[in-house]
Amino acid sequence: MDDVNEDRGGLSERDLAVLALERQSWPGPGAKERAVRERLGITPTRYYQLLNALLDDPRALAHDPVTVNRLRRLRDERRERR
Protein backbone atom coordinates (compact mmCIF):
# COMPACT_ATOMS: atom_id res chain seq x y z
CA MET A 1 0.00 0.00 0.00
CA ASP A 2 1.42 3.42 -0.92
CA ASP A 3 1.54 6.52 1.29
CA VAL A 4 -1.56 8.06 -0.28
CA ASN A 5 -3.68 5.02 0.56
CA GLU A 6 -2.24 4.86 4.06
CA ASP A 7 -3.28 8.46 4.67
CA ARG A 8 -6.80 7.61 3.49
CA GLY A 9 -7.06 4.49 5.61
CA GLY A 10 -8.32 2.55 2.60
CA LEU A 11 -11.21 4.93 1.97
CA SER A 12 -12.04 6.26 -1.48
CA GLU A 13 -11.84 9.93 -2.42
CA ARG A 14 -15.65 10.03 -2.41
CA ASP A 15 -15.78 8.51 1.09
CA LEU A 16 -13.34 11.14 2.33
CA ALA A 17 -15.39 13.89 0.68
CA VAL A 18 -18.57 12.64 2.38
CA LEU A 19 -16.85 12.69 5.77
CA ALA A 20 -15.44 16.16 5.07
CA LEU A 21 -18.93 17.49 4.28
CA GLU A 22 -20.20 16.05 7.55
CA ARG A 23 -17.49 17.88 9.51
CA GLN A 24 -18.77 21.23 8.26
CA SER A 25 -21.57 23.31 9.71
CA TRP A 26 -24.22 24.61 7.34
CA PRO A 27 -25.75 28.10 7.41
CA GLY A 28 -29.31 27.18 6.53
CA PRO A 29 -31.71 24.77 4.92
CA GLY A 30 -30.63 23.47 1.57
CA ALA A 31 -26.99 24.56 1.78
CA LYS A 32 -25.70 21.08 2.49
CA GLU A 33 -27.83 19.51 -0.24
CA ARG A 34 -26.53 22.08 -2.74
CA ALA A 35 -22.95 21.31 -1.70
CA VAL A 36 -23.59 17.58 -2.15
CA ARG A 37 -24.81 18.13 -5.70
CA GLU A 38 -22.07 20.62 -6.61
CA ARG A 39 -19.06 18.98 -4.96
CA LEU A 40 -19.90 15.31 -5.29
CA GLY A 41 -22.24 15.31 -8.28
CA ILE A 42 -24.75 12.99 -6.59
CA THR A 43 -28.25 13.38 -5.22
CA PRO A 44 -28.79 13.99 -1.51
CA THR A 45 -30.56 10.62 -1.29
CA ARG A 46 -27.50 8.82 -2.64
CA TYR A 47 -25.29 10.88 -0.34
CA TYR A 48 -27.18 9.76 2.74
CA GLN A 49 -27.06 6.14 1.56
CA LEU A 50 -23.28 6.40 1.24
CA LEU A 51 -22.99 8.18 4.57
CA ASN A 52 -25.04 5.54 6.36
CA ALA A 53 -22.80 2.79 4.97
CA LEU A 54 -19.71 4.74 6.04
CA LEU A 55 -20.98 4.93 9.61
CA ASP A 56 -20.77 1.15 9.77
CA ASP A 57 -17.32 1.00 8.11
CA PRO A 58 -14.45 0.52 10.59
CA ARG A 59 -12.10 2.32 8.18
CA ALA A 60 -14.23 5.47 8.44
CA LEU A 61 -14.23 5.20 12.23
CA ALA A 62 -10.44 4.88 12.24
CA HIS A 63 -10.07 7.86 9.87
CA ASP A 64 -12.44 10.26 11.64
CA PRO A 65 -13.65 8.86 14.97
CA VAL A 66 -15.13 12.14 16.24
CA THR A 67 -17.38 12.67 13.22
CA VAL A 68 -18.36 9.02 12.84
CA ASN A 69 -19.20 8.59 16.52
CA ARG A 70 -21.22 11.83 16.56
CA LEU A 71 -23.22 10.71 13.53
CA ARG A 72 -23.72 7.21 14.96
CA ARG A 73 -25.17 8.76 18.14
CA LEU A 74 -27.54 10.92 16.10
CA ARG A 75 -28.60 7.95 13.99
CA ASP A 76 -29.22 5.84 17.10
CA GLU A 77 -31.29 8.63 18.69
CA ARG A 78 -33.46 8.90 15.57
CA ARG A 79 -33.98 5.13 15.52
CA GLU A 80 -35.02 5.13 19.18
CA ARG A 81 -37.65 7.82 18.51
CA ARG A 82 -39.31 5.70 15.82
PDB file of N, CA, C and O in Angstrom:
ATOM      1  N   MET A   1       0.852  -1.174   0.000  1.00  0.00           N
ATOM      2  CA  MET A   1       0.000   0.000   0.000  1.00  0.00           C
ATOM      3  C   MET A   1       0.896   1.235   0.000  1.00  0.00           C
ATOM      4  O   MET A   1       1.853   1.318   0.750  1.00  0.00           O
ATOM      5  N   ASP A   2       0.590   2.231  -0.849  1.00  0.00           N
ATOM      6  CA  ASP A   2       1.422   3.418  -0.918  1.00  0.00           C
ATOM      7  C   ASP A   2       1.000   4.441   0.136  1.00  0.00           C
ATOM      8  O   ASP A   2       0.017   4.290   0.839  1.00  0.00           O
ATOM      9  N   ASP A   3       1.795   5.517   0.254  1.00  0.00           N
ATOM     10  CA  ASP A   3       1.542   6.521   1.292  1.00  0.00           C
ATOM     11  C   ASP A   3       0.178   7.184   1.157  1.00  0.00           C
ATOM     12  O   ASP A   3      -0.460   7.498   2.142  1.00  0.00           O
ATOM     13  N   VAL A   4      -0.265   7.416  -0.077  1.00  0.00           N
ATOM     14  CA  VAL A   4      -1.559   8.062  -0.280  1.00  0.00           C
ATOM     15  C   VAL A   4      -2.669   7.206   0.302  1.00  0.00           C
ATOM     16  O   VAL A   4      -3.541   7.688   1.015  1.00  0.00           O
ATOM     17  N   ASN A   5      -2.652   5.910   0.022  1.00  0.00           N
ATOM     18  CA  ASN A   5      -3.685   5.022   0.558  1.00  0.00           C
ATOM     19  C   ASN A   5      -3.585   4.890   2.066  1.00  0.00           C
ATOM     20  O   ASN A   5      -4.597   4.743   2.735  1.00  0.00           O
ATOM     21  N   GLU A   6      -2.375   4.934   2.606  1.00  0.00           N
ATOM     22  CA  GLU A   6      -2.241   4.857   4.056  1.00  0.00           C
ATOM     23  C   GLU A   6      -2.874   6.079   4.711  1.00  0.00           C
ATOM     24  O   GLU A   6      -3.531   5.975   5.726  1.00  0.00           O
ATOM     25  N   ASP A   7      -2.686   7.258   4.122  1.00  0.00           N
ATOM     26  CA  ASP A   7      -3.284   8.462   4.672  1.00  0.00           C
ATOM     27  C   ASP A   7      -4.800   8.386   4.636  1.00  0.00           C
ATOM     28  O   ASP A   7      -5.473   8.933   5.491  1.00  0.00           O
ATOM     29  N   ARG A   8      -5.350   7.725   3.641  1.00  0.00           N
ATOM     30  CA  ARG A   8      -6.798   7.609   3.486  1.00  0.00           C
ATOM     31  C   ARG A   8      -7.382   6.492   4.335  1.00  0.00           C
ATOM     32  O   ARG A   8      -8.581   6.399   4.458  1.00  0.00           O
ATOM     33  N   GLY A   9      -6.561   5.617   4.833  1.00  0.00           N
ATOM     34  CA  GLY A   9      -7.061   4.491   5.608  1.00  0.00           C
ATOM     35  C   GLY A   9      -7.860   3.511   4.778  1.00  0.00           C
ATOM     36  O   GLY A   9      -8.729   2.832   5.292  1.00  0.00           O
ATOM     37  N   GLY A  10      -7.603   3.465   3.470  1.00  0.00           N
ATOM     38  CA  GLY A  10      -8.321   2.553   2.599  1.00  0.00           C
ATOM     39  C   GLY A  10      -9.642   3.092   2.088  1.00  0.00           C
ATOM     40  O   GLY A  10     -10.372   2.400   1.398  1.00  0.00           O
ATOM     41  N   LEU A  11      -9.966   4.328   2.423  1.00  0.00           N
ATOM     42  CA  LEU A  11     -11.215   4.932   1.972  1.00  0.00           C
ATOM     43  C   LEU A  11     -11.021   5.586   0.612  1.00  0.00           C
ATOM     44  O   LEU A  11      -9.951   6.082   0.291  1.00  0.00           O
ATOM     45  N   SER A  12     -12.097   5.623  -0.166  1.00  0.00           N
ATOM     46  CA  SER A  12     -12.036   6.259  -1.482  1.00  0.00           C
ATOM     47  C   SER A  12     -12.073   7.779  -1.326  1.00  0.00           C
ATOM     48  O   SER A  12     -12.426   8.314  -0.270  1.00  0.00           O
ATOM     49  N   GLU A  13     -11.749   8.469  -2.415  1.00  0.00           N
ATOM     50  CA  GLU A  13     -11.837   9.934  -2.416  1.00  0.00           C
ATOM     51  C   GLU A  13     -13.261  10.384  -2.110  1.00  0.00           C
ATOM     52  O   GLU A  13     -13.476  11.351  -1.386  1.00  0.00           O
ATOM     53  N   ARG A  14     -14.245   9.683  -2.662  1.00  0.00           N
ATOM     54  CA  ARG A  14     -15.647  10.032  -2.405  1.00  0.00           C
ATOM     55  C   ARG A  14     -15.991   9.843  -0.931  1.00  0.00           C
ATOM     56  O   ARG A  14     -16.665  10.683  -0.342  1.00  0.00           O
ATOM     57  N   ASP A  15     -15.523   8.741  -0.337  1.00  0.00           N
ATOM     58  CA  ASP A  15     -15.778   8.512   1.087  1.00  0.00           C
ATOM     59  C   ASP A  15     -15.201   9.647   1.928  1.00  0.00           C
ATOM     60  O   ASP A  15     -15.854  10.151   2.843  1.00  0.00           O
ATOM     61  N   LEU A  16     -13.984  10.048   1.600  1.00  0.00           N
ATOM     62  CA  LEU A  16     -13.340  11.141   2.334  1.00  0.00           C
ATOM     63  C   LEU A  16     -14.106  12.449   2.148  1.00  0.00           C
ATOM     64  O   LEU A  16     -14.249  13.230   3.092  1.00  0.00           O
ATOM     65  N   ALA A  17     -14.620  12.674   0.945  1.00  0.00           N
ATOM     66  CA  ALA A  17     -15.393  13.887   0.678  1.00  0.00           C
ATOM     67  C   ALA A  17     -16.697  13.899   1.470  1.00  0.00           C
ATOM     68  O   ALA A  17     -17.113  14.948   1.972  1.00  0.00           O
ATOM     69  N   VAL A  18     -17.327  12.743   1.590  1.00  0.00           N
ATOM     70  CA  VAL A  18     -18.567  12.636   2.383  1.00  0.00           C
ATOM     71  C   VAL A  18     -18.268  12.975   3.840  1.00  0.00           C
ATOM     72  O   VAL A  18     -18.978  13.774   4.465  1.00  0.00           O
ATOM     73  N   LEU A  19     -17.216  12.400   4.385  1.00  0.00           N
ATOM     74  CA  LEU A  19     -16.854  12.691   5.774  1.00  0.00           C
ATOM     75  C   LEU A  19     -16.496  14.163   5.960  1.00  0.00           C
ATOM     76  O   LEU A  19     -16.852  14.776   6.969  1.00  0.00           O
ATOM     77  N   ALA A  20     -15.813  14.743   4.980  1.00  0.00           N
ATOM     78  CA  ALA A  20     -15.443  16.157   5.069  1.00  0.00           C
ATOM     79  C   ALA A  20     -16.693  17.045   5.087  1.00  0.00           C
ATOM     80  O   ALA A  20     -16.746  18.026   5.848  1.00  0.00           O
ATOM     81  N   LEU A  21     -17.694  16.713   4.268  1.00  0.00           N
ATOM     82  CA  LEU A  21     -18.933  17.491   4.279  1.00  0.00           C
ATOM     83  C   LEU A  21     -19.625  17.398   5.632  1.00  0.00           C
ATOM     84  O   LEU A  21     -20.213  18.367   6.113  1.00  0.00           O
ATOM     85  N   GLU A  22     -19.551  16.236   6.258  1.00  0.00           N
ATOM     86  CA  GLU A  22     -20.203  16.051   7.551  1.00  0.00           C
ATOM     87  C   GLU A  22     -19.489  16.798   8.679  1.00  0.00           C
ATOM     88  O   GLU A  22     -20.089  17.074   9.708  1.00  0.00           O
ATOM     89  N   ARG A  23     -18.221  17.121   8.487  1.00  0.00           N
ATOM     90  CA  ARG A  23     -17.493  17.878   9.511  1.00  0.00           C
ATOM     91  C   ARG A  23     -17.858  19.360   9.485  1.00  0.00           C
ATOM     92  O   ARG A  23     -17.620  20.070  10.451  1.00  0.00           O
ATOM     93  N   GLN A  24     -18.437  19.822   8.407  1.00  0.00           N
ATOM     94  CA  GLN A  24     -18.771  21.234   8.263  1.00  0.00           C
ATOM     95  C   GLN A  24     -20.094  21.566   8.931  1.00  0.00           C
ATOM     96  O   GLN A  24     -20.952  20.697   9.104  1.00  0.00           O
ATOM     97  N   SER A  25     -20.251  22.841   9.272  1.00  0.00           N
ATOM     98  CA  SER A  25     -21.569  23.309   9.710  1.00  0.00           C
ATOM     99  C   SER A  25     -22.189  24.056   8.536  1.00  0.00           C
ATOM    100  O   SER A  25     -21.485  24.593   7.685  1.00  0.00           O
ATOM    101  N   TRP A  26     -23.504  24.068   8.497  1.00  0.00           N
ATOM    102  CA  TRP A  26     -24.218  24.615   7.343  1.00  0.00           C
ATOM    103  C   TRP A  26     -25.091  25.769   7.784  1.00  0.00           C
ATOM    104  O   TRP A  26     -25.798  25.675   8.784  1.00  0.00           O
ATOM    105  N   PRO A  27     -25.080  26.872   7.008  1.00  0.00           N
ATOM    106  CA  PRO A  27     -25.754  28.097   7.414  1.00  0.00           C
ATOM    107  C   PRO A  27     -27.277  28.035   7.399  1.00  0.00           C
ATOM    108  O   PRO A  27     -27.918  28.766   8.145  1.00  0.00           O
ATOM    109  N   GLY A  28     -27.857  27.203   6.587  1.00  0.00           N
ATOM    110  CA  GLY A  28     -29.313  27.185   6.530  1.00  0.00           C
ATOM    111  C   GLY A  28     -29.817  26.005   5.740  1.00  0.00           C
ATOM    112  O   GLY A  28     -29.031  25.209   5.219  1.00  0.00           O
ATOM    113  N   PRO A  29     -31.119  25.893   5.637  1.00  0.00           N
ATOM    114  CA  PRO A  29     -31.713  24.770   4.924  1.00  0.00           C
ATOM    115  C   PRO A  29     -31.304  24.773   3.455  1.00  0.00           C
ATOM    116  O   PRO A  29     -31.280  25.814   2.806  1.00  0.00           O
ATOM    117  N   GLY A  30     -30.961  23.624   2.974  1.00  0.00           N
ATOM    118  CA  GLY A  30     -30.634  23.469   1.566  1.00  0.00           C
ATOM    119  C   GLY A  30     -29.169  23.663   1.212  1.00  0.00           C
ATOM    120  O   GLY A  30     -28.736  23.254   0.142  1.00  0.00           O
ATOM    121  N   ALA A  31     -28.397  24.287   2.086  1.00  0.00           N
ATOM    122  CA  ALA A  31     -26.987  24.559   1.777  1.00  0.00           C
ATOM    123  C   ALA A  31     -26.189  23.263   1.637  1.00  0.00           C
ATOM    124  O   ALA A  31     -25.379  23.118   0.709  1.00  0.00           O
ATOM    125  N   LYS A  32     -26.427  22.340   2.539  1.00  0.00           N
ATOM    126  CA  LYS A  32     -25.695  21.076   2.492  1.00  0.00           C
ATOM    127  C   LYS A  32     -26.077  20.281   1.238  1.00  0.00           C
ATOM    128  O   LYS A  32     -25.215  19.730   0.559  1.00  0.00           O
ATOM    129  N   GLU A  33     -27.359  20.244   0.933  1.00  0.00           N
ATOM    130  CA  GLU A  33     -27.827  19.505  -0.238  1.00  0.00           C
ATOM    131  C   GLU A  33     -27.242  20.094  -1.524  1.00  0.00           C
ATOM    132  O   GLU A  33     -26.862  19.372  -2.435  1.00  0.00           O
ATOM    133  N   ARG A  34     -27.157  21.426  -1.582  1.00  0.00           N
ATOM    134  CA  ARG A  34     -26.526  22.085  -2.737  1.00  0.00           C
ATOM    135  C   ARG A  34     -25.056  21.690  -2.847  1.00  0.00           C
ATOM    136  O   ARG A  34     -24.554  21.416  -3.927  1.00  0.00           O
ATOM    137  N   ALA A  35     -24.369  21.678  -1.706  1.00  0.00           N
ATOM    138  CA  ALA A  35     -22.954  21.307  -1.696  1.00  0.00           C
ATOM    139  C   ALA A  35     -22.764  19.856  -2.153  1.00  0.00           C
ATOM    140  O   ALA A  35     -21.807  19.549  -2.872  1.00  0.00           O
ATOM    141  N   VAL A  36     -23.657  18.983  -1.740  1.00  0.00           N
ATOM    142  CA  VAL A  36     -23.588  17.579  -2.152  1.00  0.00           C
ATOM    143  C   VAL A  36     -23.686  17.479  -3.667  1.00  0.00           C
ATOM    144  O   VAL A  36     -22.877  16.799  -4.313  1.00  0.00           O
ATOM    145  N   ARG A  37     -24.638  18.170  -4.233  1.00  0.00           N
ATOM    146  CA  ARG A  37     -24.809  18.134  -5.699  1.00  0.00           C
ATOM    147  C   ARG A  37     -23.616  18.753  -6.420  1.00  0.00           C
ATOM    148  O   ARG A  37     -23.117  18.205  -7.392  1.00  0.00           O
ATOM    149  N   GLU A  38     -23.146  19.902  -5.929  1.00  0.00           N
ATOM    150  CA  GLU A  38     -22.072  20.623  -6.609  1.00  0.00           C
ATOM    151  C   GLU A  38     -20.711  19.951  -6.437  1.00  0.00           C
ATOM    152  O   GLU A  38     -19.956  19.827  -7.386  1.00  0.00           O
ATOM    153  N   ARG A  39     -20.393  19.533  -5.242  1.00  0.00           N
ATOM    154  CA  ARG A  39     -19.064  18.982  -4.965  1.00  0.00           C
ATOM    155  C   ARG A  39     -18.932  17.508  -5.332  1.00  0.00           C
ATOM    156  O   ARG A  39     -17.880  17.072  -5.770  1.00  0.00           O
ATOM    157  N   LEU A  40     -19.996  16.753  -5.075  1.00  0.00           N
ATOM    158  CA  LEU A  40     -19.903  15.309  -5.294  1.00  0.00           C
ATOM    159  C   LEU A  40     -20.617  14.843  -6.558  1.00  0.00           C
ATOM    160  O   LEU A  40     -20.390  13.723  -7.016  1.00  0.00           O
ATOM    161  N   GLY A  41     -21.524  15.670  -7.072  1.00  0.00           N
ATOM    162  CA  GLY A  41     -22.244  15.305  -8.277  1.00  0.00           C
ATOM    163  C   GLY A  41     -23.218  14.159  -8.088  1.00  0.00           C
ATOM    164  O   GLY A  41     -23.479  13.400  -9.018  1.00  0.00           O
ATOM    165  N   ILE A  42     -23.764  14.037  -6.872  1.00  0.00           N
ATOM    166  CA  ILE A  42     -24.747  12.987  -6.589  1.00  0.00           C
ATOM    167  C   ILE A  42     -25.957  13.625  -5.922  1.00  0.00           C
ATOM    168  O   ILE A  42     -25.900  14.754  -5.443  1.00  0.00           O
ATOM    169  N   THR A  43     -27.044  12.877  -5.873  1.00  0.00           N
ATOM    170  CA  THR A  43     -28.249  13.380  -5.216  1.00  0.00           C
ATOM    171  C   THR A  43     -28.097  13.283  -3.694  1.00  0.00           C
ATOM    172  O   THR A  43     -27.336  12.446  -3.188  1.00  0.00           O
ATOM    173  N   PRO A  44     -28.820  14.106  -2.968  1.00  0.00           N
ATOM    174  CA  PRO A  44     -28.789  13.991  -1.510  1.00  0.00           C
ATOM    175  C   PRO A  44     -29.197  12.597  -1.014  1.00  0.00           C
ATOM    176  O   PRO A  44     -28.632  12.088  -0.043  1.00  0.00           O
ATOM    177  N   THR A  45     -30.152  11.971  -1.692  1.00  0.00           N
ATOM    178  CA  THR A  45     -30.563  10.621  -1.292  1.00  0.00           C
ATOM    179  C   THR A  45     -29.388   9.652  -1.369  1.00  0.00           C
ATOM    180  O   THR A  45     -29.136   8.890  -0.432  1.00  0.00           O
ATOM    181  N   ARG A  46     -28.664   9.696  -2.479  1.00  0.00           N
ATOM    182  CA  ARG A  46     -27.496   8.816  -2.643  1.00  0.00           C
ATOM    183  C   ARG A  46     -26.423   9.155  -1.616  1.00  0.00           C
ATOM    184  O   ARG A  46     -25.779   8.277  -1.068  1.00  0.00           O
ATOM    185  N   TYR A  47     -26.257  10.431  -1.340  1.00  0.00           N
ATOM    186  CA  TYR A  47     -25.286  10.883  -0.343  1.00  0.00           C
ATOM    187  C   TYR A  47     -25.586  10.250   1.017  1.00  0.00           C
ATOM    188  O   TYR A  47     -24.687   9.715   1.673  1.00  0.00           O
ATOM    189  N   TYR A  48     -26.835  10.316   1.433  1.00  0.00           N
ATOM    190  CA  TYR A  48     -27.182   9.762   2.741  1.00  0.00           C
ATOM    191  C   TYR A  48     -27.072   8.235   2.764  1.00  0.00           C
ATOM    192  O   TYR A  48     -26.762   7.657   3.805  1.00  0.00           O
ATOM    193  N   GLN A  49     -27.290   7.585   1.639  1.00  0.00           N
ATOM    194  CA  GLN A  49     -27.060   6.137   1.563  1.00  0.00           C
ATOM    195  C   GLN A  49     -25.574   5.838   1.769  1.00  0.00           C
ATOM    196  O   GLN A  49     -25.218   4.930   2.532  1.00  0.00           O
ATOM    197  N   LEU A  50     -24.721   6.588   1.091  1.00  0.00           N
ATOM    198  CA  LEU A  50     -23.276   6.398   1.239  1.00  0.00           C
ATOM    199  C   LEU A  50     -22.823   6.707   2.661  1.00  0.00           C
ATOM    200  O   LEU A  50     -22.026   5.977   3.250  1.00  0.00           O
ATOM    201  N   LEU A  51     -23.349   7.789   3.208  1.00  0.00           N
ATOM    202  CA  LEU A  51     -22.986   8.178   4.573  1.00  0.00           C
ATOM    203  C   LEU A  51     -23.379   7.100   5.569  1.00  0.00           C
ATOM    204  O   LEU A  51     -22.595   6.733   6.448  1.00  0.00           O
ATOM    205  N   ASN A  52     -24.587   6.574   5.435  1.00  0.00           N
ATOM    206  CA  ASN A  52     -25.040   5.542   6.359  1.00  0.00           C
ATOM    207  C   ASN A  52     -24.138   4.308   6.299  1.00  0.00           C
ATOM    208  O   ASN A  52     -23.813   3.718   7.328  1.00  0.00           O
ATOM    209  N   ALA A  53     -23.717   3.926   5.103  1.00  0.00           N
ATOM    210  CA  ALA A  53     -22.801   2.789   4.967  1.00  0.00           C
ATOM    211  C   ALA A  53     -21.450   3.112   5.600  1.00  0.00           C
ATOM    212  O   ALA A  53     -20.830   2.249   6.245  1.00  0.00           O
ATOM    213  N   LEU A  54     -20.994   4.344   5.443  1.00  0.00           N
ATOM    214  CA  LEU A  54     -19.713   4.737   6.041  1.00  0.00           C
ATOM    215  C   LEU A  54     -19.749   4.660   7.559  1.00  0.00           C
ATOM    216  O   LEU A  54     -18.744   4.332   8.189  1.00  0.00           O
ATOM    217  N   LEU A  55     -20.889   4.966   8.151  1.00  0.00           N
ATOM    218  CA  LEU A  55     -20.983   4.932   9.609  1.00  0.00           C
ATOM    219  C   LEU A  55     -20.762   3.532  10.166  1.00  0.00           C
ATOM    220  O   LEU A  55     -20.405   3.387  11.332  1.00  0.00           O
ATOM    221  N   ASP A  56     -20.980   2.531   9.339  1.00  0.00           N
ATOM    222  CA  ASP A  56     -20.770   1.147   9.768  1.00  0.00           C
ATOM    223  C   ASP A  56     -19.414   0.595   9.303  1.00  0.00           C
ATOM    224  O   ASP A  56     -19.124  -0.575   9.530  1.00  0.00           O
ATOM    225  N   ASP A  57     -18.610   1.425   8.663  1.00  0.00           N
ATOM    226  CA  ASP A  57     -17.320   0.997   8.115  1.00  0.00           C
ATOM    227  C   ASP A  57     -16.210   1.302   9.123  1.00  0.00           C
ATOM    228  O   ASP A  57     -15.984   2.464   9.472  1.00  0.00           O
ATOM    229  N   PRO A  58     -15.515   0.277   9.604  1.00  0.00           N
ATOM    230  CA  PRO A  58     -14.447   0.515  10.588  1.00  0.00           C
ATOM    231  C   PRO A  58     -13.328   1.411  10.060  1.00  0.00           C
ATOM    232  O   PRO A  58     -12.670   2.103  10.828  1.00  0.00           O
ATOM    233  N   ARG A  59     -13.132   1.445   8.756  1.00  0.00           N
ATOM    234  CA  ARG A  59     -12.097   2.325   8.183  1.00  0.00           C
ATOM    235  C   ARG A  59     -12.478   3.786   8.370  1.00  0.00           C
ATOM    236  O   ARG A  59     -11.627   4.632   8.643  1.00  0.00           O
ATOM    237  N   ALA A  60     -13.765   4.096   8.232  1.00  0.00           N
ATOM    238  CA  ALA A  60     -14.229   5.472   8.442  1.00  0.00           C
ATOM    239  C   ALA A  60     -14.072   5.860   9.902  1.00  0.00           C
ATOM    240  O   ALA A  60     -13.650   6.977  10.218  1.00  0.00           O
ATOM    241  N   LEU A  61     -14.392   4.942  10.804  1.00  0.00           N
ATOM    242  CA  LEU A  61     -14.230   5.204  12.229  1.00  0.00           C
ATOM    243  C   LEU A  61     -12.764   5.463  12.561  1.00  0.00           C
ATOM    244  O   LEU A  61     -12.444   6.388  13.309  1.00  0.00           O
ATOM    245  N   ALA A  62     -11.866   4.688  11.989  1.00  0.00           N
ATOM    246  CA  ALA A  62     -10.436   4.880  12.241  1.00  0.00           C
ATOM    247  C   ALA A  62      -9.954   6.218  11.671  1.00  0.00           C
ATOM    248  O   ALA A  62      -9.120   6.888  12.275  1.00  0.00           O
ATOM    249  N   HIS A  63     -10.495   6.616  10.531  1.00  0.00           N
ATOM    250  CA  HIS A  63     -10.071   7.857   9.872  1.00  0.00           C
ATOM    251  C   HIS A  63     -10.573   9.100  10.599  1.00  0.00           C
ATOM    252  O   HIS A  63      -9.852  10.074  10.753  1.00  0.00           O
ATOM    253  N   ASP A  64     -11.824   9.073  11.035  1.00  0.00           N
ATOM    254  CA  ASP A  64     -12.439  10.260  11.645  1.00  0.00           C
ATOM    255  C   ASP A  64     -13.379   9.844  12.774  1.00  0.00           C
ATOM    256  O   ASP A  64     -14.603   9.920  12.645  1.00  0.00           O
ATOM    257  N   PRO A  65     -12.807   9.397  13.897  1.00  0.00           N
ATOM    258  CA  PRO A  65     -13.649   8.864  14.973  1.00  0.00           C
ATOM    259  C   PRO A  65     -14.625   9.877  15.568  1.00  0.00           C
ATOM    260  O   PRO A  65     -15.742   9.518  15.927  1.00  0.00           O
ATOM    261  N   VAL A  66     -14.244  11.140  15.647  1.00  0.00           N
ATOM    262  CA  VAL A  66     -15.130  12.145  16.245  1.00  0.00           C
ATOM    263  C   VAL A  66     -16.397  12.297  15.403  1.00  0.00           C
ATOM    264  O   VAL A  66     -17.523  12.241  15.917  1.00  0.00           O
ATOM    265  N   THR A  67     -16.223  12.483  14.103  1.00  0.00           N
ATOM    266  CA  THR A  67     -17.377  12.669  13.218  1.00  0.00           C
ATOM    267  C   THR A  67     -18.231  11.419  13.157  1.00  0.00           C
ATOM    268  O   THR A  67     -19.463  11.480  13.275  1.00  0.00           O
ATOM    269  N   VAL A  68     -17.608  10.265  12.974  1.00  0.00           N
ATOM    270  CA  VAL A  68     -18.357   9.017  12.840  1.00  0.00           C
ATOM    271  C   VAL A  68     -19.119   8.702  14.127  1.00  0.00           C
ATOM    272  O   VAL A  68     -20.308   8.365  14.073  1.00  0.00           O
ATOM    273  N   ASN A  69     -18.493   8.863  15.266  1.00  0.00           N
ATOM    274  CA  ASN A  69     -19.198   8.586  16.524  1.00  0.00           C
ATOM    275  C   ASN A  69     -20.337   9.558  16.767  1.00  0.00           C
ATOM    276  O   ASN A  69     -21.412   9.169  17.235  1.00  0.00           O
ATOM    277  N   ARG A  70     -20.144  10.843  16.421  1.00  0.00           N
ATOM    278  CA  ARG A  70     -21.221  11.830  16.560  1.00  0.00           C
ATOM    279  C   ARG A  70     -22.418  11.439  15.687  1.00  0.00           C
ATOM    280  O   ARG A  70     -23.566  11.443  16.141  1.00  0.00           O
ATOM    281  N   LEU A  71     -22.134  11.075  14.448  1.00  0.00           N
ATOM    282  CA  LEU A  71     -23.215  10.705  13.531  1.00  0.00           C
ATOM    283  C   LEU A  71     -23.887   9.392  13.927  1.00  0.00           C
ATOM    284  O   LEU A  71     -25.093   9.233  13.755  1.00  0.00           O
ATOM    285  N   ARG A  72     -23.115   8.458  14.468  1.00  0.00           N
ATOM    286  CA  ARG A  72     -23.721   7.213  14.962  1.00  0.00           C
ATOM    287  C   ARG A  72     -24.688   7.497  16.103  1.00  0.00           C
ATOM    288  O   ARG A  72     -25.768   6.917  16.173  1.00  0.00           O
ATOM    289  N   ARG A  73     -24.281   8.400  17.024  1.00  0.00           N
ATOM    290  CA  ARG A  73     -25.173   8.759  18.141  1.00  0.00           C
ATOM    291  C   ARG A  73     -26.461   9.377  17.626  1.00  0.00           C
ATOM    292  O   ARG A  73     -27.552   9.034  18.095  1.00  0.00           O
ATOM    293  N   LEU A  74     -26.345  10.299  16.662  1.00  0.00           N
ATOM    294  CA  LEU A  74     -27.543  10.923  16.097  1.00  0.00           C
ATOM    295  C   LEU A  74     -28.440   9.894  15.413  1.00  0.00           C
ATOM    296  O   LEU A  74     -29.667   9.922  15.570  1.00  0.00           O
ATOM    297  N   ARG A  75     -27.828   8.989  14.675  1.00  0.00           N
ATOM    298  CA  ARG A  75     -28.596   7.945  13.990  1.00  0.00           C
ATOM    299  C   ARG A  75     -29.312   7.062  15.006  1.00  0.00           C
ATOM    300  O   ARG A  75     -30.499   6.745  14.843  1.00  0.00           O
ATOM    301  N   ASP A  76     -28.612   6.691  16.068  1.00  0.00           N
ATOM    302  CA  ASP A  76     -29.218   5.842  17.101  1.00  0.00           C
ATOM    303  C   ASP A  76     -30.375   6.554  17.798  1.00  0.00           C
ATOM    304  O   ASP A  76     -31.408   5.942  18.092  1.00  0.00           O
ATOM    305  N   GLU A  77     -30.210   7.859  18.053  1.00  0.00           N
ATOM    306  CA  GLU A  77     -31.293   8.627  18.693  1.00  0.00           C
ATOM    307  C   GLU A  77     -32.527   8.676  17.793  1.00  0.00           C
ATOM    308  O   GLU A  77     -33.648   8.548  18.272  1.00  0.00           O
ATOM    309  N   ARG A  78     -32.308   8.871  16.495  1.00  0.00           N
ATOM    310  CA  ARG A  78     -33.456   8.897  15.567  1.00  0.00           C
ATOM    311  C   ARG A  78     -34.151   7.541  15.530  1.00  0.00           C
ATOM    312  O   ARG A  78     -35.371   7.459  15.486  1.00  0.00           O
ATOM    313  N   ARG A  79     -33.375   6.477  15.546  1.00  0.00           N
ATOM    314  CA  ARG A  79     -33.976   5.126  15.521  1.00  0.00           C
ATOM    315  C   ARG A  79     -34.789   4.867  16.782  1.00  0.00           C
ATOM    316  O   ARG A  79     -35.832   4.222  16.722  1.00  0.00           O
ATOM    317  N   GLU A  80     -34.300   5.340  17.925  1.00  0.00           N
ATOM    318  CA  GLU A  80     -35.017   5.127  19.183  1.00  0.00           C
ATOM    319  C   GLU A  80     -36.348   5.869  19.202  1.00  0.00           C
ATOM    320  O   GLU A  80     -37.309   5.411  19.802  1.00  0.00           O
ATOM    321  N   ARG A  81     -36.410   7.032  18.548  1.00  0.00           N
ATOM    322  CA  ARG A  81     -37.655   7.815  18.511  1.00  0.00           C
ATOM    323  C   ARG A  81     -38.726   7.187  17.636  1.00  0.00           C
ATOM    324  O   ARG A  81     -39.900   7.496  17.757  1.00  0.00           O
ATOM    325  N   ARG A  82     -38.335   6.325  16.739  1.00  0.00           N
ATOM    326  CA  ARG A  82     -39.311   5.705  15.822  1.00  0.00           C
ATOM    327  C   ARG A  82     -40.067   4.577  16.475  1.00  0.00           C
ATOM    328  O   ARG A  82     -39.790   3.970  17.377  1.00  0.00           O
TER     329      ARG A  82
END
